[in-house]
PDB file of C-alpha atoms in Angstrom:
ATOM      1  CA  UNK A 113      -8.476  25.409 -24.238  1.00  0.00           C
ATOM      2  CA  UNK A 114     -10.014  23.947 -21.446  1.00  0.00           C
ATOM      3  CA  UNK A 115      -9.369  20.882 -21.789  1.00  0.00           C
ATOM      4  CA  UNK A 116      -5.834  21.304 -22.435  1.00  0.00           C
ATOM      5  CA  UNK A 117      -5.396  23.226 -19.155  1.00  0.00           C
ATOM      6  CA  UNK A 118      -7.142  20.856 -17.329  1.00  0.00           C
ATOM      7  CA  UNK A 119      -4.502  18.180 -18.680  1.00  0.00           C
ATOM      8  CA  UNK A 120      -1.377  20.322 -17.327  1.00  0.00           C
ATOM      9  CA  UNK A 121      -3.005  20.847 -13.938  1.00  0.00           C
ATOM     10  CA  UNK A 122      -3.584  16.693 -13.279  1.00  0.00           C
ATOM     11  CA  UNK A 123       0.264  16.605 -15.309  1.00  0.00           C
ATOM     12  CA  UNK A 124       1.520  18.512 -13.196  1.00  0.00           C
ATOM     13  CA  UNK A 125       0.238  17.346  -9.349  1.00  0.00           C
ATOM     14  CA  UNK A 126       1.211  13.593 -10.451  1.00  0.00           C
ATOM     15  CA  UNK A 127       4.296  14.739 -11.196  1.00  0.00           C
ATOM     16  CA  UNK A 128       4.582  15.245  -7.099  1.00  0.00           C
ATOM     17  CA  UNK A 129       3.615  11.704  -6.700  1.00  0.00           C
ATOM     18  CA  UNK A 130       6.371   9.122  -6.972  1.00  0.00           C
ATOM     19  CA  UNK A 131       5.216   5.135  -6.982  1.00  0.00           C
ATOM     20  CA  UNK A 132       8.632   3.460  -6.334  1.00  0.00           C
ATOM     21  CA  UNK A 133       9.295  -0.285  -5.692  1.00  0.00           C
ATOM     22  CA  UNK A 134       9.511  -2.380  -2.283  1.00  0.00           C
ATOM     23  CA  UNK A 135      12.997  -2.095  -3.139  1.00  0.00           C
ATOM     24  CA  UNK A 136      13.610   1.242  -3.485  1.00  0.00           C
ATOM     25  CA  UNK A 137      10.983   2.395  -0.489  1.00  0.00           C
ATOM     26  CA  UNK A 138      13.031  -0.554   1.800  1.00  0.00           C
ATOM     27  CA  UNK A 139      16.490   1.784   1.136  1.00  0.00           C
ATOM     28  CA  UNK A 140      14.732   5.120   1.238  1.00  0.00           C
ATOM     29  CA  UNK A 141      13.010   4.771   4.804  1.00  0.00           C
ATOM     30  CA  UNK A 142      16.127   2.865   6.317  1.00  0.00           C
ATOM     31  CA  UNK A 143      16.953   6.742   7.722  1.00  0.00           C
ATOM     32  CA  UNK A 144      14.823   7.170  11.383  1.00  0.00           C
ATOM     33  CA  UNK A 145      14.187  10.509  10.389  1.00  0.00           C
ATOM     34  CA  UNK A 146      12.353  10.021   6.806  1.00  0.00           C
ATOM     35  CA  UNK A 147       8.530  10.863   7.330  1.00  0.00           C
ATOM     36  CA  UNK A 148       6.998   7.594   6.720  1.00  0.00           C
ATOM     37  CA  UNK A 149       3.313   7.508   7.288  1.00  0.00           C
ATOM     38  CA  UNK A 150       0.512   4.582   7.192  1.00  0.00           C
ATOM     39  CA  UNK A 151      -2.610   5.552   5.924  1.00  0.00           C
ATOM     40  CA  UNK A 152      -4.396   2.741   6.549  1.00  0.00           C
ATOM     41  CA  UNK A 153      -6.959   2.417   9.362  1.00  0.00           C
ATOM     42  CA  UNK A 154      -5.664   1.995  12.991  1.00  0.00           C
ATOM     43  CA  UNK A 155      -6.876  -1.527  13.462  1.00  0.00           C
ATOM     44  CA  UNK A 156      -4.668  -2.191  10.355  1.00  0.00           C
ATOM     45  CA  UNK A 157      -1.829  -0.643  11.637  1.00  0.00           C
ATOM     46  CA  UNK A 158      -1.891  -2.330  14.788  1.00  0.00           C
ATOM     47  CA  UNK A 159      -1.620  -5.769  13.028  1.00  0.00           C
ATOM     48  CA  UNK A 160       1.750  -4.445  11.589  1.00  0.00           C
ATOM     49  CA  UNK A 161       3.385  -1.966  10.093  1.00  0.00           C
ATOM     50  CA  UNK A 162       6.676  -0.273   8.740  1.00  0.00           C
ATOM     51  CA  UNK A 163       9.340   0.049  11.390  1.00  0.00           C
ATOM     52  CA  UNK A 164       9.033   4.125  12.194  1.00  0.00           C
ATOM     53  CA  UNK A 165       5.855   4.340  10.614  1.00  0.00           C
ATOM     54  CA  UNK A 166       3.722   7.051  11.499  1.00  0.00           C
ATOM     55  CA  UNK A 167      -0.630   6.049  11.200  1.00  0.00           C
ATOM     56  CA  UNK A 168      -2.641   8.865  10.090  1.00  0.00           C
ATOM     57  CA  UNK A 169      -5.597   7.334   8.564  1.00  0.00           C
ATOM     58  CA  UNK A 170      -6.518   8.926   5.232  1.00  0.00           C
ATOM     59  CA  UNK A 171     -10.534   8.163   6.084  1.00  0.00           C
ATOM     60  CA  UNK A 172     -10.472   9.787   9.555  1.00  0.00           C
ATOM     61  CA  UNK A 173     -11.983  13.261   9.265  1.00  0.00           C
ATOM     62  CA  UNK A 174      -8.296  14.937  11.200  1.00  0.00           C
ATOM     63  CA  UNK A 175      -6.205  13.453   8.308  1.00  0.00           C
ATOM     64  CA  UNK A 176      -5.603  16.932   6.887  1.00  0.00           C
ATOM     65  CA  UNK A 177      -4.924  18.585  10.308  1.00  0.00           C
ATOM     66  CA  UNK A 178      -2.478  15.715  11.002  1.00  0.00           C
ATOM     67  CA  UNK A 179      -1.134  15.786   7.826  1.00  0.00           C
ATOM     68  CA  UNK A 180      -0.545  19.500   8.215  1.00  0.00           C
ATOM     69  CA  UNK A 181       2.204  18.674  10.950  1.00  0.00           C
ATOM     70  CA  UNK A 182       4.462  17.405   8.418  1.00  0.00           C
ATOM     71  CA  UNK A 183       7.109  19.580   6.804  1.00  0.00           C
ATOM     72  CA  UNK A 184       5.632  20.008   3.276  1.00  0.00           C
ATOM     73  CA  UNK A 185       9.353  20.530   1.930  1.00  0.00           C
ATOM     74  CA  UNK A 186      10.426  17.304   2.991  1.00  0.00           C
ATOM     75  CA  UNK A 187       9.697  14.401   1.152  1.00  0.00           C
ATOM     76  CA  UNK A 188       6.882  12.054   2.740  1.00  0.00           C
ATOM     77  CA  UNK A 189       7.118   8.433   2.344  1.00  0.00           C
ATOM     78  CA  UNK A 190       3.158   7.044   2.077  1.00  0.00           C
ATOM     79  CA  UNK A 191       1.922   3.615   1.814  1.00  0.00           C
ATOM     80  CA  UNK A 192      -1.644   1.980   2.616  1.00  0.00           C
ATOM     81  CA  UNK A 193      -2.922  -1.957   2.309  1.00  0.00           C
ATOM     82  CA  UNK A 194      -2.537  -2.090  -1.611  1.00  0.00           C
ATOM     83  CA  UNK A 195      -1.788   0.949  -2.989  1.00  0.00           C
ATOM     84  CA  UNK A 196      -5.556   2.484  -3.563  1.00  0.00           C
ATOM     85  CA  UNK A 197      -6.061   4.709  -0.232  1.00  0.00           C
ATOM     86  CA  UNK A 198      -2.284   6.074  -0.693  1.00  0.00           C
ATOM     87  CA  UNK A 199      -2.939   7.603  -3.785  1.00  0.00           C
ATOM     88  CA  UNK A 200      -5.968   9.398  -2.440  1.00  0.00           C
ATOM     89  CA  UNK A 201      -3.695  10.709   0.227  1.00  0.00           C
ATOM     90  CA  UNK A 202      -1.057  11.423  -2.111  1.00  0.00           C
ATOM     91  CA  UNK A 203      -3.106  13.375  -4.227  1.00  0.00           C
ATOM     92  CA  UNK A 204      -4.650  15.196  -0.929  1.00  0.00           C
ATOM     93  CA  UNK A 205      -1.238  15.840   0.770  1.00  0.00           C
ATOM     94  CA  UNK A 206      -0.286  17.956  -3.257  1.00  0.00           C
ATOM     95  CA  UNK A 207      -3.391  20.128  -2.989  1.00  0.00           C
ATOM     96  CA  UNK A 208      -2.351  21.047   0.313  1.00  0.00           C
ATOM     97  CA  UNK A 209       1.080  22.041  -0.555  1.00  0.00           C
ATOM     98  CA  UNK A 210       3.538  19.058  -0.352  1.00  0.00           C
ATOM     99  CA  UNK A 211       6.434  19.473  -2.413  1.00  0.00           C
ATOM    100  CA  UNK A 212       6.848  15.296  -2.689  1.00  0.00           C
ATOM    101  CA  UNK A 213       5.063  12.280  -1.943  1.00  0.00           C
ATOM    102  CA  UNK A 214       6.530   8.772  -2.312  1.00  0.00           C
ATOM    103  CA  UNK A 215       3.702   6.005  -2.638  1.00  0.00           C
ATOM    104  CA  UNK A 216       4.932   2.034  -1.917  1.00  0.00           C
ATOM    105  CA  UNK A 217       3.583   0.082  -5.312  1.00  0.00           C
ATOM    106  CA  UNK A 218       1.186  -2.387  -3.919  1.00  0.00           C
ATOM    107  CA  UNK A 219       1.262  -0.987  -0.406  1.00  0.00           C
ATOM    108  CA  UNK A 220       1.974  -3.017   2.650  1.00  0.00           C
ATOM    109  CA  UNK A 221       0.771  -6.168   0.885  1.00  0.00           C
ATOM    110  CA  UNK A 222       3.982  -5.690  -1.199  1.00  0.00           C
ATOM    111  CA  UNK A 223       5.952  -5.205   1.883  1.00  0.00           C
ATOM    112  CA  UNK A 224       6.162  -8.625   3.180  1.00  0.00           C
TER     113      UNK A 224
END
């Protein structure tokens, strides 16, 4: 019984999550007023980045309070070097009540 509930939690928070394509992520943030956000480090970000990306590092200690400025009913387009550090933000942006999170596949290395 424990077990199984366990399962349908973890089911159920990935089901937030939403790894999409270069493609797909290229048409979806086209619109200025998408929340797009770079969780990579600032020294990353500053050697390039999405056009209307937002950086809010997922290793700085104010990511959550950052994060909190977002409107959680909104979806948030996420993306980080290669895909790893997104999808610790994804999953932290879902515990803290996001309604949808969009992760690049491969991050920004897939972006080029």
């Amino acid at each position: 019984m424990f077990v199984s509930f366990t399962l349908a939690c973890n089911s159920q928070s990935s089901s937030k999550v939403k790894v999409i394509s270069n493609e797909e992520f290229k048409l979806a943030t086209q619109n200025q007023k998408v929340q797009l956000i770079d969780v990579r480090t600032a020294e990353e970000f500053a050697e390039g980045a999405i056009f209307n990306a937002q950086n809010i590092d997922v290793l700085d200690s104010s990511f959550e309070a950052k994060i909190q400025k977002l409107d959680k009913t909104q979806p948030v387009y996420i993306y980080c070097r290669s895909g790893s550090r997104s999808q610790t933000a994804a999953q932290k942006m879902i515990d803290l009540g996001f309604t949808q999170v969009i992760d690049l596949k491969g991050g920004y290395l897939n972006w080029k």
